[in-house]
Amino acid sequence: MKKTLIILSILLGSHSLMAQVQFIQSGRIEFEKRVNQHAPMLDEEENIWTAEMLKQIPKFVSDIFELKFTTDKSVYKLAKENPNNKYMWGTKPVDTDVSIQDFNKGIAISQKEVFENTYLIKDSSRTWEWKIAEETREIAGFECRKAVTKICDSVYVVAFYTDQIPVSAGPESFGGLPGMILGLAVPRLNTTWFATKLELVTPTANELNVKQKGKQIGRTQLTTELSKALKDWGKQGARKMWVAQL
């Protein structure tokens, strides 16, 4: 009888523990994208113009982006631009930019405005070479684990993901981890993305099928085209290239 009670107690305890672990498979996540506008200017040679600009332009600007997702698809785009921001050239968000990941078809489609051109970058889902670390931190109430990868061969990207949301997606076109990315940082772009809110709603079919337009191009073709256009732009050109690869 004692043995039966012990087994029953273990089973009930196990059931209680599983009930506490909730795996979220659809929803809407708000991200605060924060950019340090002064950092790129401090890398340039100091002059009167630079000093004056640093006085006039705020060091940080932030805007709210949203990621709507299910286990089949995710859509990332601007949700709300901060009306009080004073942007430097190149930091203002583009409200028509949108990144879609179709997990069933294994494709990623991003509409991006680069200079005065609108590109529709359609290709297979990106393969990220993540290195998962032991470090963890809490973001928006979720315990997240650190992972690191690179873009453009040398630009490091730091992510924090949670396996409580078993959808391999995140801000921009990032994904490829065993859970949702809730925190992201690209130090050389002086930019971070951190989740601030999760809404447990299921996006509608219309919300997940956003209309896109632009010059259709693959990622490799885009890199080649931009490399030619930006070859004489120095550090500013490199930053433009990195942003296009997000």
Short mmCIF file of C-alpha atoms in Angstrom, two decimals:
data_model
loop_
_atom_site.label_atom_id
_atom_site.label_comp_id
_atom_site.label_asym_id
_atom_site.label_seq_id
_atom_site.Cartn_x
_atom_site.Cartn_y
_atom_site.Cartn_z
CA MET A 1 0.00 0.00 0.00
CA LYS A 2 2.83 2.37 0.89
CA LYS A 3 4.55 1.59 -2.39
CA THR A 4 1.30 2.39 -4.29
CA LEU A 5 0.96 5.75 -2.51
CA ILE A 6 4.57 6.69 -3.30
CA ILE A 7 4.11 5.90 -7.02
CA LEU A 8 0.84 7.85 -7.10
CA SER A 9 2.53 10.82 -5.40
CA ILE A 10 5.35 10.78 -7.97
CA LEU A 11 2.89 10.62 -10.86
CA LEU A 12 0.81 13.50 -9.50
CA GLY A 13 3.94 15.58 -8.90
CA SER A 14 5.11 14.91 -12.47
CA HIS A 15 1.70 15.89 -13.86
CA SER A 16 1.74 19.11 -11.80
CA LEU A 17 5.21 20.00 -13.11
CA MET A 18 4.19 19.40 -16.74
CA ALA A 19 1.10 21.57 -16.23
CA GLN A 20 3.36 24.45 -15.19
CA VAL A 21 5.47 24.22 -18.37
CA GLN A 22 3.50 25.90 -21.13
CA PHE A 23 4.75 25.79 -24.70
CA ILE A 24 3.52 28.75 -26.73
CA GLN A 25 2.98 28.06 -30.42
CA SER A 26 1.38 31.27 -31.65
CA GLY A 27 1.22 34.91 -30.64
CA ARG A 28 2.41 38.47 -31.12
CA ILE A 29 5.69 39.72 -29.66
CA GLU A 30 6.62 43.39 -29.35
CA PHE A 31 10.30 44.26 -29.67
CA GLU A 32 12.00 47.51 -28.79
CA LYS A 33 14.68 48.22 -31.37
CA ARG A 34 17.26 50.60 -29.90
CA VAL A 35 20.03 52.29 -31.90
CA ASN A 36 23.03 54.26 -30.63
CA GLN A 37 23.30 57.05 -33.21
CA HIS A 38 26.43 58.65 -31.79
CA ALA A 39 28.68 55.59 -31.97
CA PRO A 40 29.26 55.61 -35.77
CA MET A 41 30.07 59.33 -35.70
CA LEU A 42 32.60 58.86 -32.91
CA ASP A 43 34.43 56.42 -35.18
CA GLU A 44 34.93 59.18 -37.75
CA GLU A 45 37.57 61.90 -37.62
CA GLU A 46 36.42 64.57 -35.20
CA ASN A 47 35.57 67.96 -36.69
CA ILE A 48 33.32 70.94 -35.99
CA TRP A 49 30.43 69.43 -38.00
CA THR A 50 30.60 66.15 -36.06
CA ALA A 51 30.71 67.92 -32.71
CA GLU A 52 27.69 70.03 -33.64
CA MET A 53 25.71 67.02 -34.86
CA LEU A 54 26.37 65.17 -31.59
CA LYS A 55 24.81 68.10 -29.74
CA GLN A 56 21.71 68.19 -31.94
CA ILE A 57 20.96 64.47 -32.35
CA PRO A 58 19.95 62.25 -29.38
CA LYS A 59 22.34 59.45 -28.56
CA PHE A 60 19.66 56.75 -28.64
CA VAL A 61 16.48 56.27 -30.65
CA SER A 62 14.01 53.43 -30.20
CA ASP A 63 10.99 52.13 -32.07
CA ILE A 64 8.53 49.28 -31.57
CA PHE A 65 8.45 46.32 -33.96
CA GLU A 66 6.17 43.30 -33.90
CA LEU A 67 6.55 39.62 -34.71
CA LYS A 68 3.36 37.68 -35.37
CA PHE A 69 3.86 33.94 -35.51
CA THR A 70 2.47 30.41 -35.60
CA THR A 71 4.29 27.11 -36.00
CA ASP A 72 3.88 27.55 -39.78
CA LYS A 73 4.89 31.16 -40.39
CA SER A 74 6.22 34.42 -38.90
CA VAL A 75 5.93 38.06 -40.01
CA TYR A 76 8.17 40.83 -38.64
CA LYS A 77 7.60 44.53 -39.30
CA LEU A 78 7.40 48.01 -37.77
CA ALA A 79 4.52 48.40 -35.30
CA LYS A 80 4.96 51.97 -34.05
CA GLU A 81 7.50 54.65 -34.80
CA ASN A 82 8.42 56.91 -31.90
CA PRO A 83 7.15 60.40 -32.90
CA ASN A 84 9.70 62.07 -30.61
CA ASN A 85 12.73 60.57 -32.30
CA LYS A 86 15.25 62.71 -34.16
CA TYR A 87 16.90 60.34 -36.57
CA MET A 88 20.26 60.54 -38.20
CA TRP A 89 20.48 59.48 -41.84
CA GLY A 90 20.13 55.72 -42.06
CA THR A 91 18.54 55.09 -38.66
CA LYS A 92 14.91 55.96 -39.41
CA PRO A 93 12.80 52.78 -39.68
CA VAL A 94 11.09 51.98 -42.98
CA ASP A 95 7.42 51.14 -42.46
CA THR A 96 7.24 49.08 -45.67
CA ASP A 97 10.10 46.73 -44.69
CA VAL A 98 8.79 43.29 -43.71
CA SER A 99 10.42 39.90 -43.18
CA ILE A 100 8.41 36.69 -43.61
CA GLN A 101 9.56 33.17 -42.74
CA ASP A 102 7.56 30.22 -44.06
CA PHE A 103 8.61 27.20 -42.01
CA ASN A 104 6.60 24.66 -44.03
CA LYS A 105 8.02 25.73 -47.39
CA GLY A 106 11.49 26.45 -46.01
CA ILE A 107 11.67 29.93 -47.53
CA ALA A 108 12.34 33.46 -46.28
CA ILE A 109 11.09 36.60 -48.03
CA SER A 110 12.17 40.11 -47.01
CA GLN A 111 11.07 43.41 -48.47
CA LYS A 112 13.83 45.95 -47.84
CA GLU A 113 14.37 49.51 -48.94
CA VAL A 114 18.05 50.20 -49.66
CA PHE A 115 18.73 53.78 -50.77
CA GLU A 116 15.89 54.49 -53.20
CA ASN A 117 15.46 50.87 -54.31
CA THR A 118 12.95 48.40 -52.94
CA TYR A 119 14.16 44.80 -53.00
CA LEU A 120 12.17 41.62 -52.54
CA ILE A 121 14.73 39.14 -51.27
CA LYS A 122 13.36 35.63 -51.73
CA ASP A 123 15.48 32.61 -50.94
CA SER A 124 15.60 29.38 -48.97
CA SER A 125 15.45 29.74 -45.20
CA ARG A 126 18.75 31.02 -43.89
CA THR A 127 21.22 28.64 -42.29
CA TRP A 128 22.81 30.24 -39.26
CA GLU A 129 25.88 28.71 -37.63
CA TRP A 130 24.92 29.32 -34.01
CA LYS A 131 27.18 28.55 -31.06
CA ILE A 132 25.06 28.04 -27.95
CA ALA A 133 26.54 29.19 -24.63
CA GLU A 134 25.72 28.46 -20.99
CA GLU A 135 24.81 32.08 -20.18
CA THR A 136 21.15 32.83 -19.52
CA ARG A 137 19.07 35.91 -18.80
CA GLU A 138 15.40 36.73 -18.30
CA ILE A 139 13.63 38.62 -21.08
CA ALA A 140 9.90 39.51 -20.97
CA GLY A 141 9.41 36.91 -18.22
CA PHE A 142 11.13 34.05 -20.08
CA GLU A 143 14.44 32.41 -19.26
CA CYS A 144 16.58 32.71 -22.37
CA ARG A 145 19.86 31.08 -23.36
CA LYS A 146 22.66 32.90 -25.21
CA ALA A 147 23.79 31.99 -28.73
CA VAL A 148 26.26 33.67 -31.10
CA THR A 149 26.59 33.73 -34.89
CA LYS A 150 28.05 35.99 -37.61
CA ILE A 151 26.89 37.86 -40.70
CA CYS A 152 29.16 38.98 -43.54
CA ASP A 153 31.87 36.60 -42.20
CA SER A 154 33.03 38.89 -39.39
CA VAL A 155 30.09 40.77 -37.82
CA TYR A 156 29.03 39.09 -34.58
CA VAL A 157 25.37 38.68 -33.63
CA VAL A 158 24.35 37.79 -30.07
CA ALA A 159 20.93 36.24 -29.47
CA PHE A 160 18.93 35.07 -26.47
CA TYR A 161 16.23 32.46 -27.15
CA THR A 162 13.63 30.59 -25.13
CA ASP A 163 12.55 26.99 -25.71
CA GLN A 164 9.20 27.78 -24.06
CA ILE A 165 8.22 29.18 -27.46
CA PRO A 166 9.25 26.30 -29.77
CA VAL A 167 9.15 28.38 -32.96
CA SER A 168 12.48 28.94 -34.67
CA ALA A 169 12.12 32.65 -35.46
CA GLY A 170 13.04 36.10 -34.19
CA PRO A 171 13.55 39.76 -35.15
CA GLU A 172 14.41 40.57 -38.79
CA SER A 173 15.17 37.28 -40.60
CA PHE A 174 16.91 35.54 -37.69
CA GLY A 175 16.01 32.04 -36.54
CA GLY A 176 17.53 28.59 -36.61
CA LEU A 177 17.63 28.12 -32.83
CA PRO A 178 15.59 25.62 -30.75
CA GLY A 179 13.17 28.34 -29.72
CA MET A 180 12.08 31.95 -30.23
CA ILE A 181 14.71 34.70 -30.14
CA LEU A 182 13.59 37.34 -27.62
CA GLY A 183 16.83 39.32 -27.45
CA LEU A 184 19.28 40.27 -30.19
CA ALA A 185 22.34 42.52 -30.41
CA VAL A 186 24.66 43.46 -33.28
CA PRO A 187 27.45 45.41 -31.51
CA ARG A 188 29.08 46.72 -34.70
CA LEU A 189 25.73 48.18 -35.72
CA ASN A 190 25.22 49.56 -32.19
CA THR A 191 21.72 48.08 -32.32
CA THR A 192 19.68 45.86 -29.99
CA TRP A 193 16.25 44.22 -30.18
CA PHE A 194 14.57 43.09 -26.96
CA ALA A 195 11.07 41.68 -26.46
CA THR A 196 8.95 43.77 -24.13
CA LYS A 197 5.56 42.06 -24.41
CA LEU A 198 3.97 38.80 -25.57
CA GLU A 199 0.29 38.59 -26.51
CA LEU A 200 -1.24 35.11 -26.58
CA VAL A 201 -3.25 35.61 -29.76
CA THR A 202 -3.36 33.59 -32.96
CA PRO A 203 -2.62 35.76 -36.03
CA THR A 204 -5.19 35.63 -38.82
CA ALA A 205 -4.38 34.34 -42.31
CA ASN A 206 -4.43 37.92 -43.61
CA GLU A 207 -1.95 39.07 -40.95
CA LEU A 208 0.45 36.28 -41.95
CA ASN A 209 0.12 36.91 -45.70
CA VAL A 210 1.36 40.49 -45.96
CA LYS A 211 1.57 41.78 -49.54
CA GLN A 212 5.14 42.49 -50.63
CA LYS A 213 6.70 44.16 -53.64
CA GLY A 214 10.06 45.14 -55.07
CA LYS A 215 12.83 43.94 -57.34
CA GLN A 216 13.00 40.17 -56.85
CA ILE A 217 16.49 39.05 -56.00
CA GLY A 218 18.35 36.33 -54.07
CA ARG A 219 20.63 37.06 -51.11
CA THR A 220 23.80 36.28 -53.08
CA GLN A 221 22.72 38.55 -55.94
CA LEU A 222 21.88 41.34 -53.49
CA THR A 223 25.31 41.08 -51.85
CA THR A 224 27.02 41.30 -55.25
CA GLU A 225 24.90 44.26 -56.35
CA LEU A 226 25.43 46.21 -53.13
CA SER A 227 29.16 45.44 -53.04
CA LYS A 228 29.57 47.19 -56.39
CA ALA A 229 27.42 50.15 -55.38
CA LEU A 230 29.09 50.62 -51.98
CA LYS A 231 32.74 49.86 -52.78
CA ASP A 232 33.82 53.50 -52.34
CA TRP A 233 31.66 54.24 -49.29
CA GLY A 234 34.14 53.09 -46.63
CA LYS A 235 32.73 52.39 -43.15
CA GLN A 236 29.34 53.81 -44.04
CA GLY A 237 29.09 51.41 -46.97
CA ALA A 238 30.02 48.46 -44.76
CA ARG A 239 27.26 49.37 -42.28
CA LYS A 240 24.72 49.56 -45.12
CA MET A 241 25.79 46.11 -46.26
CA TRP A 242 25.43 44.66 -42.74
CA VAL A 243 21.96 46.18 -42.31
CA ALA A 244 20.86 44.64 -45.64
CA GLN A 245 21.97 41.21 -44.38
CA LEU A 246 19.79 41.24 -41.26
#
